[in-house]
Short mmCIF file of C-alpha atoms in Angstrom, two decimals:
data_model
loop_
_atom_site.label_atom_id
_atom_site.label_comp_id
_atom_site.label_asym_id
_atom_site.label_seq_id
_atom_site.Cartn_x
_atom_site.Cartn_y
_atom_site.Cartn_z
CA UNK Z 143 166.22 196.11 48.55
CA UNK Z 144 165.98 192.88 50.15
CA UNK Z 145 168.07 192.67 53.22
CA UNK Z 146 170.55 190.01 53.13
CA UNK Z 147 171.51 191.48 49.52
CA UNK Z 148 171.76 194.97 51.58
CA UNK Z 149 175.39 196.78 51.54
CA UNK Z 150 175.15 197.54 54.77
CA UNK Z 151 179.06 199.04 54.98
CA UNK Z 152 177.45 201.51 52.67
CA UNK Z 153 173.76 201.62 54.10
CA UNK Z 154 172.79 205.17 52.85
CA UNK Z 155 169.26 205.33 51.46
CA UNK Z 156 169.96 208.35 50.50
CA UNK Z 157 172.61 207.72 47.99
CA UNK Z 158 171.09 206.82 44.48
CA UNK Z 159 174.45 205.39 43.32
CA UNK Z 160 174.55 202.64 46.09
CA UNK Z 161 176.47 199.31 45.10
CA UNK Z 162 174.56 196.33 44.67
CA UNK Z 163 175.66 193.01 45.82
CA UNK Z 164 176.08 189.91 43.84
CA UNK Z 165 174.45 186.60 44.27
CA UNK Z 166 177.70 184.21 44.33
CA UNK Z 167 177.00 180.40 42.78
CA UNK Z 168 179.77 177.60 43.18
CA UNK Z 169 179.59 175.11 41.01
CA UNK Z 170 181.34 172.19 40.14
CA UNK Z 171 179.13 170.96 36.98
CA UNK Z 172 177.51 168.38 38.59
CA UNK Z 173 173.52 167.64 38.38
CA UNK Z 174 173.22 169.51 42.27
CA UNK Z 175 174.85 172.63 41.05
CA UNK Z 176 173.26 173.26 37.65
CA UNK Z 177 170.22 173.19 40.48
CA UNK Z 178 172.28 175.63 42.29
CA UNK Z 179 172.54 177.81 39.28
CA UNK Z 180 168.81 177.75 38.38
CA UNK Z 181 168.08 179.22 41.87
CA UNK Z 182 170.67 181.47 42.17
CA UNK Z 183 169.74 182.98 38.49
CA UNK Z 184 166.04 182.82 39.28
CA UNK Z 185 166.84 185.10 42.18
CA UNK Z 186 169.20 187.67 40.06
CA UNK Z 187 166.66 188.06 37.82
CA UNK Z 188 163.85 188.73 40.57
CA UNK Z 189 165.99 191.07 42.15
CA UNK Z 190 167.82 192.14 39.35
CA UNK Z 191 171.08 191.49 41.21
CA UNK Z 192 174.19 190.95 39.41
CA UNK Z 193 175.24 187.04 39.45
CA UNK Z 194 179.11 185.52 39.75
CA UNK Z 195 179.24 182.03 38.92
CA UNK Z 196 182.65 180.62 40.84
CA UNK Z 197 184.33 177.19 40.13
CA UNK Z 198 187.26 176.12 42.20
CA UNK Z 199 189.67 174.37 39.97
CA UNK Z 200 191.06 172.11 42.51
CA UNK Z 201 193.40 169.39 40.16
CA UNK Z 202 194.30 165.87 42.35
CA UNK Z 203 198.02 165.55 43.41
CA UNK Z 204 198.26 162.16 41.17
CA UNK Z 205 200.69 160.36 39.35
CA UNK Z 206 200.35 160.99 35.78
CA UNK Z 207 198.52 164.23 36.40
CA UNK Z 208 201.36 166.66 34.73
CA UNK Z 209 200.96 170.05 33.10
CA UNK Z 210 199.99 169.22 29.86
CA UNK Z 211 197.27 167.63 31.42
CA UNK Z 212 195.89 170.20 34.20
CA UNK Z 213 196.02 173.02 30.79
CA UNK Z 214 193.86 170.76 29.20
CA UNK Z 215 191.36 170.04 32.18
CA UNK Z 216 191.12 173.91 33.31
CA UNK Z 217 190.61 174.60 29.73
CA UNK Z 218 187.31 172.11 29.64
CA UNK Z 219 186.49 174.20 33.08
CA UNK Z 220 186.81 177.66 31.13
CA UNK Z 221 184.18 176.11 28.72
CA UNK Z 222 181.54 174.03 30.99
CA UNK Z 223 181.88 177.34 33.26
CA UNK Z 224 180.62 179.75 30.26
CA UNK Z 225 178.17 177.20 29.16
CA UNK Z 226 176.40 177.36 32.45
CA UNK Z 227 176.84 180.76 32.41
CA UNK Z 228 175.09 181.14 29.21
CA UNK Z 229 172.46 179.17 30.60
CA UNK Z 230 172.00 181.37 33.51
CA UNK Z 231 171.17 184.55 31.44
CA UNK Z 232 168.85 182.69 29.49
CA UNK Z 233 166.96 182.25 32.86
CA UNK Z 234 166.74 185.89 32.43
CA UNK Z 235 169.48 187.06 35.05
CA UNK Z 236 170.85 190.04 34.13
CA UNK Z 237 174.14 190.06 34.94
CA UNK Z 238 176.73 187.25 35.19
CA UNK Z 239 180.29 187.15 35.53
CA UNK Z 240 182.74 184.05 35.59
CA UNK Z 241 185.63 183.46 37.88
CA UNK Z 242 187.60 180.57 38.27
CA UNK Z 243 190.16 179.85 40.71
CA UNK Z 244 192.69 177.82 42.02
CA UNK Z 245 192.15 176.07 45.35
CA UNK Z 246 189.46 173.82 47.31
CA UNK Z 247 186.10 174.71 46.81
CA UNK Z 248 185.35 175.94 49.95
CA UNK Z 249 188.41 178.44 50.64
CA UNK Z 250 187.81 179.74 47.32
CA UNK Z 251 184.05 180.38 47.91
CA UNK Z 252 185.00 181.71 51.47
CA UNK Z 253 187.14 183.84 49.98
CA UNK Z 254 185.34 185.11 46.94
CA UNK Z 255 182.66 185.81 48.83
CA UNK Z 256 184.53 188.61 51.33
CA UNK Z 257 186.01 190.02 48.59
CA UNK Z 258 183.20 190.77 46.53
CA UNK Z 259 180.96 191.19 49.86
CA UNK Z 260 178.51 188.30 48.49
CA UNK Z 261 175.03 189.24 49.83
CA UNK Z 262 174.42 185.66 49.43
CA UNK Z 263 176.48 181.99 48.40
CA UNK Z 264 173.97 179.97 46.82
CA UNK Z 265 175.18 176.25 46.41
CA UNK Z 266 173.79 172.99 45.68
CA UNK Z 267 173.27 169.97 47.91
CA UNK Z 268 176.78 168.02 46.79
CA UNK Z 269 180.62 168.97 46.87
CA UNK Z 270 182.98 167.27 47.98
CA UNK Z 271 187.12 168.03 47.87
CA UNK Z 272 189.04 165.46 46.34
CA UNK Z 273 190.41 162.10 48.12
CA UNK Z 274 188.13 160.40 50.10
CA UNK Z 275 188.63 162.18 53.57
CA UNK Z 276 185.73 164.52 52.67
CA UNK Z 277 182.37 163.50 52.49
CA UNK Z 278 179.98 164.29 50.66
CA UNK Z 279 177.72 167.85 51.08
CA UNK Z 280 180.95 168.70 53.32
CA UNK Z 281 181.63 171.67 50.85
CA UNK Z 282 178.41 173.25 52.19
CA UNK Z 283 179.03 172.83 55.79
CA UNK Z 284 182.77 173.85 55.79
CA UNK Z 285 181.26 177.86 53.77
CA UNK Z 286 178.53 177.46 56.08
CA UNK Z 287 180.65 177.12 58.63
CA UNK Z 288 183.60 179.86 57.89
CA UNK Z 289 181.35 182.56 55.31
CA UNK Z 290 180.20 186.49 56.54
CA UNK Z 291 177.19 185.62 54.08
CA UNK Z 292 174.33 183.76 54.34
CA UNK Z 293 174.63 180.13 52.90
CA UNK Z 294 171.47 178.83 50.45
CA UNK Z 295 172.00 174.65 50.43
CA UNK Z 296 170.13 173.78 47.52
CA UNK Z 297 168.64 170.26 47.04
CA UNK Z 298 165.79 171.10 44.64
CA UNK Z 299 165.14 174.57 42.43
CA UNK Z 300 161.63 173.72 41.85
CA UNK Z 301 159.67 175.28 44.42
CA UNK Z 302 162.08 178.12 44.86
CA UNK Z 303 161.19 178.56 40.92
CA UNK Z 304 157.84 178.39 41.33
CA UNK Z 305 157.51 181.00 44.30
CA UNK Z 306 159.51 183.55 42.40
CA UNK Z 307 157.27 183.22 39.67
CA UNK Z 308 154.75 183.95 41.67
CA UNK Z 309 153.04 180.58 41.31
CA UNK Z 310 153.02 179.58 44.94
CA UNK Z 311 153.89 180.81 48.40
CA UNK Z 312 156.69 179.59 49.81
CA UNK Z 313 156.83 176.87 52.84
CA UNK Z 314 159.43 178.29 55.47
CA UNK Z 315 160.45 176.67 58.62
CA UNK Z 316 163.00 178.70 60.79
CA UNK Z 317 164.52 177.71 63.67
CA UNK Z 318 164.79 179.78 66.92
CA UNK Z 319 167.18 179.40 69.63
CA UNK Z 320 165.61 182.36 71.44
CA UNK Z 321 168.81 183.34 71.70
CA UNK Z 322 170.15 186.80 69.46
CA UNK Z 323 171.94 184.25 67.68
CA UNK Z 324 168.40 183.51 65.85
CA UNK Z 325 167.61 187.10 65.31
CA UNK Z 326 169.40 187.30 62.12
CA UNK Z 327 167.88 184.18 60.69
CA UNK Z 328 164.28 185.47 62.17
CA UNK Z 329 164.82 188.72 60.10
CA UNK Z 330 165.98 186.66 56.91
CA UNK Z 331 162.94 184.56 57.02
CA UNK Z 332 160.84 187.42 57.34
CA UNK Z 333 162.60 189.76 54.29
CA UNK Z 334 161.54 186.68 52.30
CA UNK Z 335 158.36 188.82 51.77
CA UNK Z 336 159.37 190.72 49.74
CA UNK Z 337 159.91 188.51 46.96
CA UNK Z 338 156.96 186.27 47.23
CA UNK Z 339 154.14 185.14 49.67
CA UNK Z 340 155.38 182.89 52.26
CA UNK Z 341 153.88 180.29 55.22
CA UNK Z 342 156.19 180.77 57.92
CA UNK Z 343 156.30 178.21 60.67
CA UNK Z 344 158.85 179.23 63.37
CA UNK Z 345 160.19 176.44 65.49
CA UNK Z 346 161.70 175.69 68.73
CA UNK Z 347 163.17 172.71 70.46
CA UNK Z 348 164.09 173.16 74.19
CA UNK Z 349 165.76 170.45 76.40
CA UNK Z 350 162.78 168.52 78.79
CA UNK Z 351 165.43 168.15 81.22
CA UNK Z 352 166.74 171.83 81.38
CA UNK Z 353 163.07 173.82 80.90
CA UNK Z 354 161.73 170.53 83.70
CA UNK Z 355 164.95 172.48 85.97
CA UNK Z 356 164.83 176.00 84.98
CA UNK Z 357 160.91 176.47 85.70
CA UNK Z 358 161.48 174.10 88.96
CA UNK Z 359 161.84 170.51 89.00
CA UNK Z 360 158.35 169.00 89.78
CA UNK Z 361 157.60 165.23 90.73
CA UNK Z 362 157.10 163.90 87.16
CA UNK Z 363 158.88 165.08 84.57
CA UNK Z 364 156.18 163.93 82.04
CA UNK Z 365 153.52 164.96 83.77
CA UNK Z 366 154.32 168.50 83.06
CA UNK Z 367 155.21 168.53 79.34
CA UNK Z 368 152.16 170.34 78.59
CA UNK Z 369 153.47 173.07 81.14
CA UNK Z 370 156.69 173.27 79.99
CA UNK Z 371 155.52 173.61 75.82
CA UNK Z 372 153.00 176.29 76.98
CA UNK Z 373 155.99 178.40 78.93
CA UNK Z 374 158.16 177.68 75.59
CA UNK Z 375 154.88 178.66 73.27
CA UNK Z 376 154.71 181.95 74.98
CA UNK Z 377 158.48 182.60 74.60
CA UNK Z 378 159.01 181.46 71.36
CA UNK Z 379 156.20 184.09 70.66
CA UNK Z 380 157.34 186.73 72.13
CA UNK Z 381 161.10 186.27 70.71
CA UNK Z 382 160.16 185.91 66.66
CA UNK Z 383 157.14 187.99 67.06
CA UNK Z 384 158.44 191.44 66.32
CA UNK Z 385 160.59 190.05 63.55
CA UNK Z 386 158.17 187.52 61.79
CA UNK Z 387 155.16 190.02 62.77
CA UNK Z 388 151.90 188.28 63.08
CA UNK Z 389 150.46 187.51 59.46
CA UNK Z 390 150.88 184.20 57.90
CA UNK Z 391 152.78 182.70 60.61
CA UNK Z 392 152.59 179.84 62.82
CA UNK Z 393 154.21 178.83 66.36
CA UNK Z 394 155.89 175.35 66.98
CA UNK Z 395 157.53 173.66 70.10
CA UNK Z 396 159.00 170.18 70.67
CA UNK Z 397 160.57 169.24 73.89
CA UNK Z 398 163.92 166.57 73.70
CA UNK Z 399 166.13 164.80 75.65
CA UNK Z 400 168.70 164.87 73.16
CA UNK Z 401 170.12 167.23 70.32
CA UNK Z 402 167.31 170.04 68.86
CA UNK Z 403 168.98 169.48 65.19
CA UNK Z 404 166.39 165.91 64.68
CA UNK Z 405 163.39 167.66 66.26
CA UNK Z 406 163.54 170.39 63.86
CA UNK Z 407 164.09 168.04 60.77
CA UNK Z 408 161.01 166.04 61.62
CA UNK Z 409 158.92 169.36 62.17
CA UNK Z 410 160.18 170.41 58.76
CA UNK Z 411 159.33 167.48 57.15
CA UNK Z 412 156.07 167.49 58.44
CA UNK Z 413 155.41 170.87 57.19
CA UNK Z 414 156.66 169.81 53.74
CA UNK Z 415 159.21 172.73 53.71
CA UNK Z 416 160.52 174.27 51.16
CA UNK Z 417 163.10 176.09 52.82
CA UNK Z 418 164.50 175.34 56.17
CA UNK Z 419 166.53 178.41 57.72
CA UNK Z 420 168.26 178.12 60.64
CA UNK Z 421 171.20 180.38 62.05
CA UNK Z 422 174.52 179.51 62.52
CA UNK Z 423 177.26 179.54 65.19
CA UNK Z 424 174.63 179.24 67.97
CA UNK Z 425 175.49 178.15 71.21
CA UNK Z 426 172.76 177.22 73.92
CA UNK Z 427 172.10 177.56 77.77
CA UNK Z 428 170.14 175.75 80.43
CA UNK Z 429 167.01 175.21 79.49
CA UNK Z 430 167.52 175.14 76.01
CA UNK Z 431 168.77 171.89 74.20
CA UNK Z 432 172.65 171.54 75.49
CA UNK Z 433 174.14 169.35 72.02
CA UNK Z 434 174.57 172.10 69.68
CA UNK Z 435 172.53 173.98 66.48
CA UNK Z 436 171.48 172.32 63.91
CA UNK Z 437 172.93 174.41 60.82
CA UNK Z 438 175.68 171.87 60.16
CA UNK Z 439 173.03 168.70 60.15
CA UNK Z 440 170.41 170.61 58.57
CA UNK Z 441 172.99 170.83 55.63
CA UNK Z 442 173.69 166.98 55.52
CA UNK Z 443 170.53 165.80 56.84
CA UNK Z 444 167.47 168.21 55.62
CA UNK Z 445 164.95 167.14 52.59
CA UNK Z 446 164.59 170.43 52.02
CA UNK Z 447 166.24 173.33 51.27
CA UNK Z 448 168.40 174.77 53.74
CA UNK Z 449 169.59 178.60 54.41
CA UNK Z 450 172.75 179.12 56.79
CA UNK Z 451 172.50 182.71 58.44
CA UNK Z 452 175.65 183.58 60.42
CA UNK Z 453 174.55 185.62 63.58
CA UNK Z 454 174.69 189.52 62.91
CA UNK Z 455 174.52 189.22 59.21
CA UNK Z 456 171.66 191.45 59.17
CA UNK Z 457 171.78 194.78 61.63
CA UNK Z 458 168.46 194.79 64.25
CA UNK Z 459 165.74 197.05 63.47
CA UNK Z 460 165.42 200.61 64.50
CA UNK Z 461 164.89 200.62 68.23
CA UNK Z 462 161.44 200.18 69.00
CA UNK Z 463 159.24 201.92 71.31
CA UNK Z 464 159.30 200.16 75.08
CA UNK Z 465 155.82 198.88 75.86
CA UNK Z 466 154.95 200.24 79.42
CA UNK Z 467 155.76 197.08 82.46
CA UNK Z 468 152.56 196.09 83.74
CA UNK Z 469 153.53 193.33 85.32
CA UNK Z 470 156.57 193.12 87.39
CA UNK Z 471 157.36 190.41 90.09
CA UNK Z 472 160.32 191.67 92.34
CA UNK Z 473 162.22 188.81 94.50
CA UNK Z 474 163.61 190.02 98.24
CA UNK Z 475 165.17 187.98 101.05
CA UNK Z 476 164.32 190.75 103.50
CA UNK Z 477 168.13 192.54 103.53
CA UNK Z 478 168.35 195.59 102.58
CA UNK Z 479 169.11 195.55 98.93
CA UNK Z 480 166.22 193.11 98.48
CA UNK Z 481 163.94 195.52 100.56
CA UNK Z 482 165.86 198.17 98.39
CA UNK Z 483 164.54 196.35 95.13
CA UNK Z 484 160.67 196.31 95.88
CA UNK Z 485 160.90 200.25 96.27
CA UNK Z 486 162.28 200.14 92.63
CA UNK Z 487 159.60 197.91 91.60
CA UNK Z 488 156.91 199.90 92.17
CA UNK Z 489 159.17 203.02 90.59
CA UNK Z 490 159.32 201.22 87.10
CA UNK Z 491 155.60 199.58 86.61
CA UNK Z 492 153.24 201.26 84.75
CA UNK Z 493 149.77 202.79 85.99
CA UNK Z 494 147.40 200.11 86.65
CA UNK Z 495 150.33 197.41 86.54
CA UNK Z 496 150.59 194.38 89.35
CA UNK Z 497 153.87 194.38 91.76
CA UNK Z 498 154.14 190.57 92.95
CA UNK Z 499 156.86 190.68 95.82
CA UNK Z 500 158.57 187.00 96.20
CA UNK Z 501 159.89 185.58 99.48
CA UNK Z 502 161.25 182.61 98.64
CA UNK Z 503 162.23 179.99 101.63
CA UNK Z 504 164.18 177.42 102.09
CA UNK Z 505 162.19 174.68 103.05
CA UNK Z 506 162.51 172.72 106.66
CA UNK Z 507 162.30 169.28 107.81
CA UNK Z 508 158.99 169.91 109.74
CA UNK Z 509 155.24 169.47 109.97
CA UNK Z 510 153.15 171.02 107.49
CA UNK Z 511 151.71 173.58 110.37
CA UNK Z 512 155.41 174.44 110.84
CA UNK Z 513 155.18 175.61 106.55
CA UNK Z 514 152.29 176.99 107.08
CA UNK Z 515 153.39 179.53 109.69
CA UNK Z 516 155.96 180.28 107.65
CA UNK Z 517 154.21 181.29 105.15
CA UNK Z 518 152.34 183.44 106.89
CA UNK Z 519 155.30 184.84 108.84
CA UNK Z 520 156.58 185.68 105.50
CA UNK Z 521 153.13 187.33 104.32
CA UNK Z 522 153.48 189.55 107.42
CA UNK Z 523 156.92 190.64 106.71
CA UNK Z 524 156.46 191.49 103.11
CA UNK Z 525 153.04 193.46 104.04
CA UNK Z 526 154.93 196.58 105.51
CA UNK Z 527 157.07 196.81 101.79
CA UNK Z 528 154.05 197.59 100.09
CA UNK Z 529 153.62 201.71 99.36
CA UNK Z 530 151.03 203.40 100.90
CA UNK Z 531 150.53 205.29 97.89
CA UNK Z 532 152.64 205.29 94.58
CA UNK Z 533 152.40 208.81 93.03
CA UNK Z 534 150.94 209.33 90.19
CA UNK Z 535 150.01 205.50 89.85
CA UNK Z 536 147.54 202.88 90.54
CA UNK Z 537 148.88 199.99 91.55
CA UNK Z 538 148.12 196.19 92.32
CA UNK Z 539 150.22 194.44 95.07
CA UNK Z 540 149.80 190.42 95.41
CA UNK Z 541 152.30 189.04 97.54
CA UNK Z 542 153.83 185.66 96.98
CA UNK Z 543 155.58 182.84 98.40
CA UNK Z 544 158.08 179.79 97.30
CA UNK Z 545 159.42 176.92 99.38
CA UNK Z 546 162.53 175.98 97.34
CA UNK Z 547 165.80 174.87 98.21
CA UNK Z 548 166.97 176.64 94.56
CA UNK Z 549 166.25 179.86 94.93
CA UNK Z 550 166.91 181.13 91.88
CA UNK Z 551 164.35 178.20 90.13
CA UNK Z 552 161.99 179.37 92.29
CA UNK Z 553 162.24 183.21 91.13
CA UNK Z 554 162.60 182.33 87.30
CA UNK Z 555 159.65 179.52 87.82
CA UNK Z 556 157.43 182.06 89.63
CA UNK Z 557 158.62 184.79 86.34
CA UNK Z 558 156.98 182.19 84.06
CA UNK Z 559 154.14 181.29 85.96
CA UNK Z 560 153.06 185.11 86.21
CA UNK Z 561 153.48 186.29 83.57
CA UNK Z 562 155.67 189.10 84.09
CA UNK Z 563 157.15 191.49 81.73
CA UNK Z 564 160.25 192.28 84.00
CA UNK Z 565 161.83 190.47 86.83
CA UNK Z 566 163.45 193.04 89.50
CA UNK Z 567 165.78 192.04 92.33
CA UNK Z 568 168.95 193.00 94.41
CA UNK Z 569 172.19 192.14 93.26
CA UNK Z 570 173.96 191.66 96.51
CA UNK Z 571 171.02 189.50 98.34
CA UNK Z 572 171.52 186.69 100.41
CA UNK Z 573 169.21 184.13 100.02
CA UNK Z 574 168.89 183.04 103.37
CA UNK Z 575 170.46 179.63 102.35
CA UNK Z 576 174.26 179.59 104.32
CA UNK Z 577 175.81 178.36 101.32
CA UNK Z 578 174.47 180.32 98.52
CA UNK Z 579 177.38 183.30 98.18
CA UNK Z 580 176.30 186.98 97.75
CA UNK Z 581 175.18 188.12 94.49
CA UNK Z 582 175.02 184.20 93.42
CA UNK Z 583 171.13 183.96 93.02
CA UNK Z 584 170.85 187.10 91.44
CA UNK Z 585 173.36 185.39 88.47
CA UNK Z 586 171.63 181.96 88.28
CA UNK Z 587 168.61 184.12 88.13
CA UNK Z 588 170.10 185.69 84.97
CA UNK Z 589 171.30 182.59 83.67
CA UNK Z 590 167.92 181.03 83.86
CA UNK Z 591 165.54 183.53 83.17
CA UNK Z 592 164.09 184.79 79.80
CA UNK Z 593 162.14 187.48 81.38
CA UNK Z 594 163.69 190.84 81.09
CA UNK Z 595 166.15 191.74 83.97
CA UNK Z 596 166.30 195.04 86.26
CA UNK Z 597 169.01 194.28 88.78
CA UNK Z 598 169.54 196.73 91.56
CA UNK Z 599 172.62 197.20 93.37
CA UNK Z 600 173.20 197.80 97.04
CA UNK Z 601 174.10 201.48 98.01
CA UNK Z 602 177.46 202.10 98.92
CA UNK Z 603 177.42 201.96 103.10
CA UNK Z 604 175.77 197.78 102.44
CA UNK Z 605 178.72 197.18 100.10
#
């Protein structure tokens, strides 16, 4: 069973009489729902998942507007409801029911959709409430918004049609944070699968500013665009590969000084998507692009199709089996929790893995012969860290060396630039800088870095 249609408060797979979900469809009888309605149909009957058509009957506060009247207009409701209903089995769902309920559309859809644990809201591209205060498509953003279930914005059924009927793949572009808040909508996009072929493009915008200061500010920010999308490349990569897996999937970046949400349209249009998915509720850090998701102008803005995927919707995969660390760079200021780190360094790579041991220093208003010394005062310090012999292992020392006022841009820059599968490093370092506090580095270094994080401690007697 497809995931996001999963009961997953009941996720036995060994229990034959499992409940199945419904597909939940709001609709408010206009032209964008009965496109709504196609979609969600053509899904129940792929799926063979029961569907629940839901209007809100939602009556203006008018003069003139008295019983007699509202009887008669949720009457015409009962009716338009169980014609489009009738049409929606004839698309060959198997199952629908009909609700209709009092309220504004998107409280009741919020709410219909907890109670009958919706695997899914499908809705189309406009709903508004009534009086003029709400805008257009703001139905769709306001479930998007508040709803435990993913949110399908539909603006045309066509190519959804057409994939289920196994006429065509599917075009999907999915946005990724690289946060966990994208895993969900990474795992969505990839449980697609199962009921068609799809062409998956996943996407992701980062901040030119923030990556230009988190990898270490150089002279020209321009000049090193190409840098900083090759760093991104390789995370993106690395953060939707295990979900997306490697077939029929492509890699996009786009740097921005301004909001991701317009990068990500533009990508999607230019991939002629059918289906944009992006997750909701994300929030970024530095580095990444500082003005917010995009879920809620994808819904308003987007050609295409649009799926909302709240964060944690859908449960991570089984844990997977660690790949050994073969390259680890471990960062030490000479104290002895930084000393204290390297020794842990060398504990946790793998056989035939590289230990890079960092000295970063803070650079002085001298000659360049005065650098260079200290460089090679630094070399000569870390030399004597270095194992004579690692038991049971064989393994490759390179010693390295920064001249940065930011230390901790320095240790995530020299993460990126290596390569490294983990970044190791005392907790309680100084940095050798008078006003950097203790343990400060080692949380801007967390802050900044996308690398994987073993932080070591200092023993009790350096506490």
């Amino acid at each position: 069973m497809l995931t996001f249609f999963r009961d997953h408060e009941n996720n036995d797979l060994h229990c034959q009489a499992r409940r199945t979900l419904s597909i939940l469809c709001g609709t408010d009888f206009t032209a964008g729902s009965r496109e709504a309605v196609r979609v969600a149909a053509a899904l129940s009957k792929r799926r063979d998942e029961p569907l629940r058509l839901v209007h809100a009957f939602d009556p203006p506060m008018a003069p003139g507007w008295d019983d007699d009247l509202q009887t008669r207009a949720r009457a015409a409701a009962v009716r338009q409801l169980a014609k489009e209903a009738g049409e929606a089995r004839g698309l060959g769902s198997p199952t629908v029911e009909e609700s209709i309920a009092e309220g504004a559309p998107d409280e009741v859809l919020v709410s219909e959709a907890a109670v009958r644990k919706a695997g899914l809201v499908v809705l189309g591209a406009v709903g508004r409430r009534a009086g003029p205060a709400w805008s257009l498509g703001g139905t769709a953003k306001r479930v998007a918004a508040a709803a435990k279930s993913p949110v399908l914005l539909v603006r045309s059924a066509l190519p959804i049609e057409a994939w289920l009927g196994g006429e065509r793949p599917l075009k999907v572009v999915v946005g990724d944070d690289l946060t966990p808040a994208s895993d969900a909508a990474l795992r969505w996009a990839a449980d697609l699968r199962r009921l068609g072929p799809c062409e998956i493009v996943a996407c992701h915008v980062f901040s030119l500013l923030g990556e230009n200061s988190r990898l270490g500010a150089g002279d020209s920010l321009y000049a090193r665009v190409p840098e900083l999308e090759q760093a991104n490349l390789a995370d993106l990569q690395r953060h939707a590969g295990p979900s997306l897996g490697a077939e029929g999937v492509r890699y996009r970046v786009e740097g921005t000084l301004g909001r991701a949400a317009e990068p990500l349209l533009d990508i999607a249009a230019e991939e002629a998507a059918d289906l944009l998915i992006v997750g909701t509720g994300q929030r970024t850090a530095l580095g990444r692009a500082r003005h917010g998701w995009s879920s809620q102008i994808a819904l308003s803005d987007a050609r295409s199709n649009v799926a909302c995927i709240p964060a944690g919707v859908i449960p991570a995969a089984e844990p997977r089996f660690v790949p050994p660390l073969r390259r680890v760079l471990v960062a030490t200021d000479f104290s002895p929790v930084g000393n204290q780190a390297v020794a842990y360094a060398y504990a946790i790579v793998a056989d035939g893995g590289t230990v890079h041991i960092l000295h970063v220093e803070e650079p002085e208003r001298t000659t360049a012969t005065t650098k260079d010394l200290a460089h090679a005062a630094a070399v000569e310090r870390l030399r004597p860290l270095i194992p004579e012999a690692v038991p049971g292992k064989n393994v490759e020392t390179r010693l390295e060396f920064s001249s940065d006022s930011n230390v901790a841009a320095a240790i995530a820059s020299a993460g990126e630039r290596l390569d490294v599968d983990v970044v190791c490093m005392g907790t309680h370092g100084r940095s050798g800088l008078a006003r950097v506090g203790l343990g400060s580095v080692a949380q801007a270094v967390a802050q900044r870095c996308r690398r994987q994080l073993f932080l070591v401690p200092p023993r009790h007697a350096e506490s």
